[in-house]
Coordinates of C-alpha atoms and ligand atoms in Angstrom, one line a residue:
X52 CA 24.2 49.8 -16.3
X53 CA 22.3 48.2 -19.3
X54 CA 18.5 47.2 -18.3
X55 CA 18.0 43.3 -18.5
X56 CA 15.5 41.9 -20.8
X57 CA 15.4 38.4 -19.1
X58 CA 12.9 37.6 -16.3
X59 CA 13.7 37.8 -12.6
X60 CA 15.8 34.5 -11.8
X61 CA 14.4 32.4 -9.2
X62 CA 16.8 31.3 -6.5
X63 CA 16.1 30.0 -3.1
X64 CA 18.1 32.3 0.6
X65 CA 18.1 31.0 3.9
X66 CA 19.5 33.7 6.3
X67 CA 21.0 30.9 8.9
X68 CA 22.1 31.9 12.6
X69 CA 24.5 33.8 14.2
X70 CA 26.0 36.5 11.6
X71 CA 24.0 34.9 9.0
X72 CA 21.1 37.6 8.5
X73 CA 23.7 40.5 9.6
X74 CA 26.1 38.8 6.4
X75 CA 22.6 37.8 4.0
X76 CA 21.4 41.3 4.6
X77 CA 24.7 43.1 3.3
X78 CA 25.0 40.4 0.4
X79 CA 21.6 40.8 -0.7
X80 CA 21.6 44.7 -0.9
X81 CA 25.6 44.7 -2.2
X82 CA 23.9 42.6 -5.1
X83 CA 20.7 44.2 -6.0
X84 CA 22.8 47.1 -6.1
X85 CA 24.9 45.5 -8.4
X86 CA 21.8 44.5 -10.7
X87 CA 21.4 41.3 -10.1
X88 CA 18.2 40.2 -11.2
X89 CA 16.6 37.9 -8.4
X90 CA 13.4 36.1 -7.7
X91 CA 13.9 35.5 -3.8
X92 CA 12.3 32.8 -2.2
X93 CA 13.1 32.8 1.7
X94 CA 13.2 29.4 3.6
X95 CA 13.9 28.3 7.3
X96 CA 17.1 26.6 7.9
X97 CA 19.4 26.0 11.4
X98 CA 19.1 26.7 15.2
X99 CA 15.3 27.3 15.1
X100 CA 14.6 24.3 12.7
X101 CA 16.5 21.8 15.0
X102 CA 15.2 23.3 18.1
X103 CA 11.5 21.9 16.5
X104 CA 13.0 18.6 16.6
X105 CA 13.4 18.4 12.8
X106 CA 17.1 16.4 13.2
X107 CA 17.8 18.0 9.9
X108 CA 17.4 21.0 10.6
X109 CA 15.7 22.2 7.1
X110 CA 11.9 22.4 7.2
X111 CA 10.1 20.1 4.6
X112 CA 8.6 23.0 2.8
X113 CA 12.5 24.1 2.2
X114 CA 13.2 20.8 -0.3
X115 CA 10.5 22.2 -2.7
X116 CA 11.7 25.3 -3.0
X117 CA 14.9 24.2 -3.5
X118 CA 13.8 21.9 -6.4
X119 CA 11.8 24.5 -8.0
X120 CA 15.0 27.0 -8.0
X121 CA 17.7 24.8 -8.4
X122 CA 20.3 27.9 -6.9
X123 CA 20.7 28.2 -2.8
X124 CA 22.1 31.3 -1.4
X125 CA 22.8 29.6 1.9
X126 CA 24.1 31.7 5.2
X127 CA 26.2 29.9 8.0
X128 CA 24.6 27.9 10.6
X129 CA 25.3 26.7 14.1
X130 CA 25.1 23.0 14.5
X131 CA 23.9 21.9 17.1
X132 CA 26.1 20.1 19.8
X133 CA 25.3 16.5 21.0
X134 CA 24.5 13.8 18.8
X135 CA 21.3 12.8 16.8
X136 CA 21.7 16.2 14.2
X137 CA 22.6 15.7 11.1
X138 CA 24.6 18.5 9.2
X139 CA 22.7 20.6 7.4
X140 CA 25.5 20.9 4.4
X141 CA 26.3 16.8 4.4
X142 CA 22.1 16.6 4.2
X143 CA 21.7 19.1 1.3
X144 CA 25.4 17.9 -0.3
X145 CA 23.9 14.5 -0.6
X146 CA 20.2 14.7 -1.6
X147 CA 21.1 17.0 -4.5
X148 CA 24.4 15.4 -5.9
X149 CA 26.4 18.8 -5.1
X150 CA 29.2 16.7 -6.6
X151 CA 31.9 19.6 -6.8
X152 CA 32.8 22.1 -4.1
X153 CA 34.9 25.2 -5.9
X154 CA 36.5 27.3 -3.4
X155 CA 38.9 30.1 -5.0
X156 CA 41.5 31.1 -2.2
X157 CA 43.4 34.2 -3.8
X158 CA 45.7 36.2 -1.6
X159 CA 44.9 40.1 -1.8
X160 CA 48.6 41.3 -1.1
X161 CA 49.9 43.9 -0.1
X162 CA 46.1 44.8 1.2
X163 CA 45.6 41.7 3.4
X164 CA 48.4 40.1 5.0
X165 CA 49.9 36.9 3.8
X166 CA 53.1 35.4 3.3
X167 CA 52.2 34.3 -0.5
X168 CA 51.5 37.6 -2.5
X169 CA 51.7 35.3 -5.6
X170 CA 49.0 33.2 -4.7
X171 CA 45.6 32.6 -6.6
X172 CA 44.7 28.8 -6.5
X173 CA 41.2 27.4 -7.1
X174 CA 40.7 23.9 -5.2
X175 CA 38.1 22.4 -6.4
X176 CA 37.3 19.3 -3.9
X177 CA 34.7 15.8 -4.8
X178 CA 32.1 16.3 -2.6
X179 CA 30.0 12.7 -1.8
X180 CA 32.0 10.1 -1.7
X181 CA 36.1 8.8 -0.7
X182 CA 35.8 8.3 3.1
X183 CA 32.3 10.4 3.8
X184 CA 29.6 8.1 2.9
X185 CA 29.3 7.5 6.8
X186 CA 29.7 3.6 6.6
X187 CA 31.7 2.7 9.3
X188 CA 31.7 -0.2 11.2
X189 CA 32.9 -1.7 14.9
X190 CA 33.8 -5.2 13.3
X191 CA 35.9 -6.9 16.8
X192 CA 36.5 -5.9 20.2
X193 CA 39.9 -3.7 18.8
X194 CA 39.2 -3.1 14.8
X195 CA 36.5 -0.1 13.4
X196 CA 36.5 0.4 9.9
X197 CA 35.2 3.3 7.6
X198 CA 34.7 2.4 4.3
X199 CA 36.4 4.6 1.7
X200 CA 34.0 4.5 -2.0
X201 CA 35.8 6.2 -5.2
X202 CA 33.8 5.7 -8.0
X203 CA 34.3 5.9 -11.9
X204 CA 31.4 8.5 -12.8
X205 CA 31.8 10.5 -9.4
X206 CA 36.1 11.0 -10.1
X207 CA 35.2 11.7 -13.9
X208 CA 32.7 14.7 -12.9
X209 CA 34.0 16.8 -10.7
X210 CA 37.3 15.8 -12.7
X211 CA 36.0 17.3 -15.8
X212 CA 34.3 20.4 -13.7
X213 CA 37.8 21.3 -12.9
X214 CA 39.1 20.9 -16.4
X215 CA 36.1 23.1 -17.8
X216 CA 36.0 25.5 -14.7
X217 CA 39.6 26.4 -16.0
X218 CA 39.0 26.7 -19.6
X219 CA 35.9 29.5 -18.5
X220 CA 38.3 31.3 -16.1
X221 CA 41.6 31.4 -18.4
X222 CA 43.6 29.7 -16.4
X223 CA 46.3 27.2 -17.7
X224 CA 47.3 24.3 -15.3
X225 CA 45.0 21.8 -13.7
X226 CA 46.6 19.7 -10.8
X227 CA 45.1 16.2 -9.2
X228 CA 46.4 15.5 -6.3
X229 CA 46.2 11.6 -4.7
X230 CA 48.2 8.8 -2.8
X231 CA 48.1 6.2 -5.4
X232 CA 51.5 5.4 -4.6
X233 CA 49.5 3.4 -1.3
X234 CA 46.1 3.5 -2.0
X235 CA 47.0 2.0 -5.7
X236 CA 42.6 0.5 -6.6
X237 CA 41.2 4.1 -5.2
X238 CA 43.0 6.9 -5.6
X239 CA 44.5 4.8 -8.4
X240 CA 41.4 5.7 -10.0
X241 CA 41.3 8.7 -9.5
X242 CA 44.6 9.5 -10.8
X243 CA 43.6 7.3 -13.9
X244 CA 40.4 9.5 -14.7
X245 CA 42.4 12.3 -14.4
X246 CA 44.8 11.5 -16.9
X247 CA 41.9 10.3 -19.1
X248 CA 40.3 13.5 -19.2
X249 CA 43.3 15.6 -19.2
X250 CA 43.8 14.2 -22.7
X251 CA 40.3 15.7 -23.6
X252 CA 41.8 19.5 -23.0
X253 CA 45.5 19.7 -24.7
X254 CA 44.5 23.2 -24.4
X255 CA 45.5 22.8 -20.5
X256 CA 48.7 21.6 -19.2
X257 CA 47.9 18.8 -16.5
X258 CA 50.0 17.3 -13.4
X259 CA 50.0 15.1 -10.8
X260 CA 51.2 15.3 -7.0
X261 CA 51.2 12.7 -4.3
X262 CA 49.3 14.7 -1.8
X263 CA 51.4 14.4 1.2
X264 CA 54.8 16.2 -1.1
X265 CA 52.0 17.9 -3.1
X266 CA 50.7 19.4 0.2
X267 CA 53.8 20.4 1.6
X268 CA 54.7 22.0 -2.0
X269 CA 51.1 23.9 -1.4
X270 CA 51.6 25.3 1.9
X271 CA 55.6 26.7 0.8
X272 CA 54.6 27.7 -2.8
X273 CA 51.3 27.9 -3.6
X274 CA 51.8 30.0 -6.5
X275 CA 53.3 26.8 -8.1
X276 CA 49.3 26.2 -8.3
X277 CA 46.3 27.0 -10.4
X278 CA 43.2 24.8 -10.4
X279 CA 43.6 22.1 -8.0
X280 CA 41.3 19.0 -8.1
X281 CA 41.2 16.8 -5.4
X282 CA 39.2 13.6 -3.9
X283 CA 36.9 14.4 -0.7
X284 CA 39.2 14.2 2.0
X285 CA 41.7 15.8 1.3
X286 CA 40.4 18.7 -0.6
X287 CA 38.6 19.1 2.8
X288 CA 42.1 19.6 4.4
X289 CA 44.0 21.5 2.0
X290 CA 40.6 23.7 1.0
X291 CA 41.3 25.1 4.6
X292 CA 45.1 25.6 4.5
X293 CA 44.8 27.1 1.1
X294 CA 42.2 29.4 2.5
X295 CA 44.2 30.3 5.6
X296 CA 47.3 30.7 3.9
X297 CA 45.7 33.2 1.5
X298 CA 45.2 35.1 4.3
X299 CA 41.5 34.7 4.0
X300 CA 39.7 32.3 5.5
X301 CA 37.4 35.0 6.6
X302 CA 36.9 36.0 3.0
X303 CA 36.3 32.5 1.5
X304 CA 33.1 32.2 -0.5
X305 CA 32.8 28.2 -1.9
X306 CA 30.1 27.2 -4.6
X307 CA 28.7 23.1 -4.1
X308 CA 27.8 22.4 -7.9
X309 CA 25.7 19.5 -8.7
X310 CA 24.0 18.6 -12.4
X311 CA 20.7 20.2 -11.4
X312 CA 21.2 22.2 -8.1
X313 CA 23.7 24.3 -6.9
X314 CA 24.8 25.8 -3.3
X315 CA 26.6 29.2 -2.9
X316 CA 28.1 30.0 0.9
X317 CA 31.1 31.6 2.9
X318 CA 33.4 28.9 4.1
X319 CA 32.8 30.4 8.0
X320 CA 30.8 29.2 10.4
X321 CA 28.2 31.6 12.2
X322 CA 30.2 33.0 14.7
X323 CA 27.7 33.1 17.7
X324 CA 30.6 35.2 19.4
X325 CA 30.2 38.2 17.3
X326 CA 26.7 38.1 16.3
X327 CA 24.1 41.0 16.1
X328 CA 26.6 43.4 16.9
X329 CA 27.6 44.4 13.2
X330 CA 31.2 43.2 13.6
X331 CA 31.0 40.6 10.6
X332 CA 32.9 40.5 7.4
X333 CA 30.3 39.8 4.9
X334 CA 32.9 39.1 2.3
X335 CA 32.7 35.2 2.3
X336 CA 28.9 35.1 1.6
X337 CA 29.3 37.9 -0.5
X338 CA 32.0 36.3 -2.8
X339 CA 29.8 32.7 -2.9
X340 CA 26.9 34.9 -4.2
X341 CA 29.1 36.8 -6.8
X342 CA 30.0 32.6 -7.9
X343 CA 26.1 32.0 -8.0
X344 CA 25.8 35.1 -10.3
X345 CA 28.3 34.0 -12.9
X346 CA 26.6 30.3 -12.5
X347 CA 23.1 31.8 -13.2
X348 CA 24.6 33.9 -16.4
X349 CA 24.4 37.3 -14.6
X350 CA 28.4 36.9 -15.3
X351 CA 27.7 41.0 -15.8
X352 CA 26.5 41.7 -12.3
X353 CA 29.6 38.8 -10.7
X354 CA 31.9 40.9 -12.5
X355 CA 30.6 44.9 -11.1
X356 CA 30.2 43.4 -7.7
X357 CA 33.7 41.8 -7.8
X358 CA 35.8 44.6 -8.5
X359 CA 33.3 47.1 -6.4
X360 CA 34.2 44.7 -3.9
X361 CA 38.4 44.5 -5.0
X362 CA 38.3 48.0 -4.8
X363 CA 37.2 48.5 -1.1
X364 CA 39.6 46.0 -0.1
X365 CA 41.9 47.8 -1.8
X366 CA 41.1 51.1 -0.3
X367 CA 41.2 50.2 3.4
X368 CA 37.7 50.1 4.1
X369 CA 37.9 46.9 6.1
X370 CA 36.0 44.9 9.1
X371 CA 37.5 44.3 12.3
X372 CA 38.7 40.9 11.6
X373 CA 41.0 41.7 8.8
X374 CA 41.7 45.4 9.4
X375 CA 45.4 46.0 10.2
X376 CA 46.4 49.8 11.0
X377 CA 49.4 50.1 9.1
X378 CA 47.6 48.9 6.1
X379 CA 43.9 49.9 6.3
X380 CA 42.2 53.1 5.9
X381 CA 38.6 52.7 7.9
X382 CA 37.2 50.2 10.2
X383 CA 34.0 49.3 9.6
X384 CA 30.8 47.6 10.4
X385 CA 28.8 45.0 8.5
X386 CA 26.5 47.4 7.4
X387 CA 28.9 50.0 6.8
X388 CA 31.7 48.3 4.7
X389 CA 28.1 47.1 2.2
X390 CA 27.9 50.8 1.7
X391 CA 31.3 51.0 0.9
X392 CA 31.1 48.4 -1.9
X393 CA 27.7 49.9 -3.3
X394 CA 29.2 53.3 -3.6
X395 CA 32.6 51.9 -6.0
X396 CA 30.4 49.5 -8.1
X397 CA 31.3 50.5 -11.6
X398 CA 35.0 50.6 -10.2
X399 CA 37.8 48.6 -10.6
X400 CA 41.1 47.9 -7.9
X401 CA 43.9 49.5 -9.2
X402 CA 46.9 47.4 -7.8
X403 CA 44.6 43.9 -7.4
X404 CA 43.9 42.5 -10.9
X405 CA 40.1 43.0 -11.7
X406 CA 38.1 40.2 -12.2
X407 CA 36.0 39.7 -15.6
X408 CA 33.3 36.8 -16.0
X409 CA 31.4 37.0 -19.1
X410 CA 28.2 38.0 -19.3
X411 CA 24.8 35.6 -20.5
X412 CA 27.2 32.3 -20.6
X413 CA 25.4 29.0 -20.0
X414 CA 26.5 27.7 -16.2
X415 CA 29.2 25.0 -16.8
X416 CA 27.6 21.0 -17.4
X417 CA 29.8 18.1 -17.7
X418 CA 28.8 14.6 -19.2
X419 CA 30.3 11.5 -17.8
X420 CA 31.1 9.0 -20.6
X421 CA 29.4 5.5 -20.8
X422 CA 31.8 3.0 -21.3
X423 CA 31.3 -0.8 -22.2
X424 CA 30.9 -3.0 -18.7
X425 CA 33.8 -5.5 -18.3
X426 CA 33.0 -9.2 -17.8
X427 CA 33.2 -9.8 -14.1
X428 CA 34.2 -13.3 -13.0
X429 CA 34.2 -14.4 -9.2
X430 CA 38.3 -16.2 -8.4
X431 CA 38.1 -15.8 -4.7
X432 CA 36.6 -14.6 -1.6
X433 CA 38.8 -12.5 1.6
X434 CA 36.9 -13.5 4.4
X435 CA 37.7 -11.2 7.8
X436 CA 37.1 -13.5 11.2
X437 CA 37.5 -12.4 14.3
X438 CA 39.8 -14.5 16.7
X439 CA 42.1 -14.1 19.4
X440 CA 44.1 -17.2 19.0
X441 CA 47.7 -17.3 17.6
X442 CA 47.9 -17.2 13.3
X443 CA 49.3 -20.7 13.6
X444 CA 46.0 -22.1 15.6
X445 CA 43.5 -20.3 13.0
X446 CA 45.6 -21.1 10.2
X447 CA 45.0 -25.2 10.9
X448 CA 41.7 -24.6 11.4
X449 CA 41.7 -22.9 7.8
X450 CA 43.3 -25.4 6.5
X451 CA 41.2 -28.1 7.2
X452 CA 37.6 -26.1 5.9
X453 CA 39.4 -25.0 2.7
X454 CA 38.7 -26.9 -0.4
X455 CA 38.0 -28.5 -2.4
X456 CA 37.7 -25.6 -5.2
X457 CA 38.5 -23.2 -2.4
X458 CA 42.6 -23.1 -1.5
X459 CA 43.7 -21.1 1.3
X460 CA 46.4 -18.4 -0.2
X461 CA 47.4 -16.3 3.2
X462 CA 46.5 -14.7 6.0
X463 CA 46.7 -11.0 6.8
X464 CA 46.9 -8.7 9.9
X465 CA 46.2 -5.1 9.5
X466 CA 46.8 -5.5 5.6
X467 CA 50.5 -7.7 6.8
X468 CA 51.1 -11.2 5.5
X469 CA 51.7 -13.0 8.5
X470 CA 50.4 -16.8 7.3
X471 CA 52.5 -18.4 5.1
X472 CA 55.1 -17.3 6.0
X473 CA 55.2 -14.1 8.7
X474 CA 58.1 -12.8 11.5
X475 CA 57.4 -13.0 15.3
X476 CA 57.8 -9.4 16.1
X477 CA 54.4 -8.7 13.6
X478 CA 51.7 -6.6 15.7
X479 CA 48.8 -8.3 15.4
X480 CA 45.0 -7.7 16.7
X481 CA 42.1 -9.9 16.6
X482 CA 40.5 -9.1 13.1
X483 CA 42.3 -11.5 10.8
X484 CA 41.8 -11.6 6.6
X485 CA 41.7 -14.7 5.5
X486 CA 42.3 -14.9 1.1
X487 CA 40.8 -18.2 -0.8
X488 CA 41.4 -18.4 -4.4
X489 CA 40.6 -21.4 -6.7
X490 CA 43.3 -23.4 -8.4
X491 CA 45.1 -19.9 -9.3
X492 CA 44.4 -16.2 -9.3
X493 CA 42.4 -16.5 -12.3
X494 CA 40.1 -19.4 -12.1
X495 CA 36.6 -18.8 -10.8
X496 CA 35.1 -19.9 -8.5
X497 CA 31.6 -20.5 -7.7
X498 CA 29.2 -18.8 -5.0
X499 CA 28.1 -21.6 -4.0
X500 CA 31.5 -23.2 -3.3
X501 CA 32.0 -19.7 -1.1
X502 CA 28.6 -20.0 0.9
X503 CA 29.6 -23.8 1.8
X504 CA 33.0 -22.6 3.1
X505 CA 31.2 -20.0 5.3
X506 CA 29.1 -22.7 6.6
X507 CA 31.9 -24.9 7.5
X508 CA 33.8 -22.1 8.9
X509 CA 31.2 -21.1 11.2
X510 CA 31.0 -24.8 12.1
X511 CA 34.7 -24.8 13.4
X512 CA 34.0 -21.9 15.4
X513 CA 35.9 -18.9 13.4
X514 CA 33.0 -16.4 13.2
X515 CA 33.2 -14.5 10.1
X516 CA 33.1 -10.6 10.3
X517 CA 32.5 -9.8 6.3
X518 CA 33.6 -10.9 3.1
X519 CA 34.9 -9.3 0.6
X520 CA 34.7 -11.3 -3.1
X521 CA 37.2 -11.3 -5.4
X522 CA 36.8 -10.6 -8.7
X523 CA 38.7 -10.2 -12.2
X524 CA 36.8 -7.6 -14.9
X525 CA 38.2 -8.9 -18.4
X526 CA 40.7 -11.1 -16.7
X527 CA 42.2 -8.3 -14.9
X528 CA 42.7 -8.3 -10.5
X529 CA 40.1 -6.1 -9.4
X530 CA 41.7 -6.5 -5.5
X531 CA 45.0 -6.0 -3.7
X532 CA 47.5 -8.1 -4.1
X533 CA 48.3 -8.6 -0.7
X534 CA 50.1 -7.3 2.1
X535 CA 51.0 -4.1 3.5
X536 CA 51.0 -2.2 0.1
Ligands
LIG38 P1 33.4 30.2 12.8 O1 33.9 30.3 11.4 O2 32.0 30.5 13.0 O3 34.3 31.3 13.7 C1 35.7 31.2 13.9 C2 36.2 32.5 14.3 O4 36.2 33.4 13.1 C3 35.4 33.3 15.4 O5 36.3 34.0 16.2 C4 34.5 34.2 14.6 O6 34.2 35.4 15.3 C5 35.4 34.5 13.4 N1 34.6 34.8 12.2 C6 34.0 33.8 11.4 N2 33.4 34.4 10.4 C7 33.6 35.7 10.5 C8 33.2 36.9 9.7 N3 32.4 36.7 8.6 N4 33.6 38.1 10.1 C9 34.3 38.2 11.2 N5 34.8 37.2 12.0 C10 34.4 36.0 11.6 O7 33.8 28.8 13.3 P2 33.3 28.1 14.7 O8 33.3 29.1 15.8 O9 34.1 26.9 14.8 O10 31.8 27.6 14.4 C11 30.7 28.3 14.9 C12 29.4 27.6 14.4 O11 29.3 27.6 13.0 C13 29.4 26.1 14.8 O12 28.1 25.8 15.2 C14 29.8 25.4 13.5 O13 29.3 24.1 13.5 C15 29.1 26.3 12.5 N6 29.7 26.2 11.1 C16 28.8 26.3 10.1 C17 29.2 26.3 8.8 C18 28.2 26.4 7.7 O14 27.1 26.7 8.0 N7 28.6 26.3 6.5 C19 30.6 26.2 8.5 C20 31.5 26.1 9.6 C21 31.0 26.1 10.9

């Protein structure tokens, strides 16, 4: 092992609950082994932050040393139960911009069982926004609403991430997954940025899934698969069935990158049932660090530790959770299978492939593109009221507070046209959308026509809920056409 000549780098551990200081513990002394070159700074985090009444459960003192790394080595947690907490990973996800979460979910066949030897997908999920921005709204007595935000800059980065995380690993294929075929504005998006930026790496070939046949094609043939990009949701979902169809979920390490900060974990929990008794598989937290090592250019040290860590998996040595008697050689503890992997680094598996990361290369940045803002003209307003009366009834009433800039185009239920127009047998709740335009699609309209129809509305006793404008950007729709789409 070559000396380095570079200073210590600084990152920031928290040793969590549960397994978490068992798991830190091995991970830490698999990796100094290794050479990694750390400054450690240790900070409070979990059970005995939240039982001080700190509802985030990170002490103050914990932010600054996070800003002043910029890399977390983070153990699990146990959130608390009961409402009032927030979660720890949402909180520090959030503040930081950890826009992309990279979870590699190889299988390591024939040495842990799966059903897809061929497997070795990376899914790398958007981590902020889609459906968990926590807006959601009771609006009526039947109708709750979460508000689902895809924007522009946030698709393009973790887009991007993906393409350049596959150029630095060598892999060849980069697949989005949406349901723009429904969901046509946001995923729409999505889908759109993707193809933008594909066209940026001809070096990569590029494809795109509708996520529920897309999923199913997952779960039967993942090796179909490389890097997977996805929005929040549903890389949330299909992070977990790639993991567990790996064989691996125990063995999961995940990386949250943002532009300035990053977050390196196992994709477990704490396991409060196994704790302090040196049962744990420190793999998960040991693979997120060997991710944090390759993003702080010790590429050198990701690589030894990697195949050391192959190697043992490959021999047998293996924890109670994944150990297998017809396949594996020793049983061992947490502190034991850490010796294991110390004593093969400068080995490489034989049957797995070994890993290689380079050594000294600058952790991956992306740049969102500015484009030119689009002229934005005001041609309606969808205003949601809340009624319990028959379509027909609120529909006169409409009638008569429309205009006269302001024409009443339809009525929806549930995102179904059921005024003009509409069948009996339509389902319908009390939580009705109610779409004025001016003279046609395109003409704007002005806000102040919009507040006096509020105003009159409210007058004849149809409560508005919200409203949602309408809007064209360089004459184009920027809204649904209508109904059930
Ligand atoms: P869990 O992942 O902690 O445990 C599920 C099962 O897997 C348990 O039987 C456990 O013994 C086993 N297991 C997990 N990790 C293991 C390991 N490294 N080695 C051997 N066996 C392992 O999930 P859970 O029980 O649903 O959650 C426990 C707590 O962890 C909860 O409070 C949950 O909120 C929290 N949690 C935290 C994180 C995090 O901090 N990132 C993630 C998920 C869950």
């Amino acid at each position: 092992m070559t000396p380095r000549l570079t200073r210590p780098v600084p990152i920031t551990v928290a040793h969590g609950d549960g397994i978490g200081p068992e798991i830190m513990d091995a991970t830490l002394k698999i990796i100094t082994a290794g050479g990694a070159d750390l400054d450690v700074e240790t900070i409070r985090i979990g059970q005995s932050v939240y039982a001080q009444g700190n509802t985030a459960g990170i002490d103050p003192e914990a932010w600054e040393s996070l800003r002043r790394t910029k890399v977390f080595l983070k153990a699990p947690i146990t959130t608390p139960q009961g409402g009032g907490f927030k979660s720890l990973n949402v909180t520090v996800r959030k503040a930081f911009g950890l826009f992309a979460n990279v979870r590699p979910c190889p299988s390591y066949h024939p040495f842990i069982s799966t059903r897809h030897p061929g497997m070795d997908v990376v899914i790398v999920r958007e981590n902020e926004e889609d459906l968990y921005g926590g807006i959601e709204h009771r609006q009526t007595e039947d109708v709750v609403q979460c508000l689902k935000l895809i924007t522009r800059p946030g698709s393009e980065r973790v887009i991007r991430y993906a393409f350049e995380y596959a150029r630095r690993y060598g892999r060849s294929k980069v697949t989005c997954f949406t349901k723009d075929n429904i969901m046509k504005m946001t995923d729409g998006l999505f889908h759109r940025v993707f193809n933008e930026v594909a066209a940026d790496y001809p070096d990569l070939e590029s494809e795109h899934w509708i996520i529920d046949i897309g999923a199913a094609k997952l779960a039967d043939t993942p090796e179909a698969f490389d890097v997977i990009v996805v929005p929040n949701l549903y890389g949330d979902i299909l992070s977990d069935v790639a993991a567990q169809i790996a064989g691996s979920v125990g063995l999961g390490g995940s990386a949250n990158i943002g532009a300035e900060i990053a977050m390196f974990e196992a994709i477990h929990g704490s396991a409060p049932d196994i704790a302090g008794q040196n049962l744990a598989n420190p793999s998960g937290l040991l693979l997120g660090a060997v991710q944090m090592l390759a993003h702080i250019g010790q590429g050198d040290v990701a690589e030894r530790v990697h195949n050391a860590w192959l190697r043992t998996i490959e021999d047998g040595v293996h924890t109670v959770d994944v150990y297998d008697a017809a396949r594996s050689t020793a049983k061992v503890g947490t502190s034991e299978f850490a010796t294991a992997v110390i004593s093969r680094l400068g080995e490489a598996p034989k049957t797995l492939r070994p890993v290689r990361y380079q050594a000294g290369t600058e952790r991956i940045t992306v740049q969102v593109r500015e484009l030119p803002r689009s002229r934005k003209e005001l041609v309606g307003i969808d205003v949601f009221v809340d009624s319990q009366k028959p379509v027909e009834e609120i529909a006169k009433v409409l009638e008569t507070v429309a205009g006269p800039y302001l024409d009443l185009v339809m009525i929806t239920n549930r995102g179904q046209k059921v005024y003009p127009g509409g069948v009996p047998e339509t389902f319908c709740v009390d939580h009705w959308r109610c779409r004025f335009q001016g003279q046609d699609a395109t003409s704007p309209v002005s806000y102040e026509d919009v507040v006096a129809l509020l105003g009159r509305l409210a007058a004849a006793g149809l409560p508005f809920i919200k409203t949602e404008g309408l809007f064209t950007f360089d004459g184009q729709p920027g809204f649904s056409l209508g109904q059930g789409q």
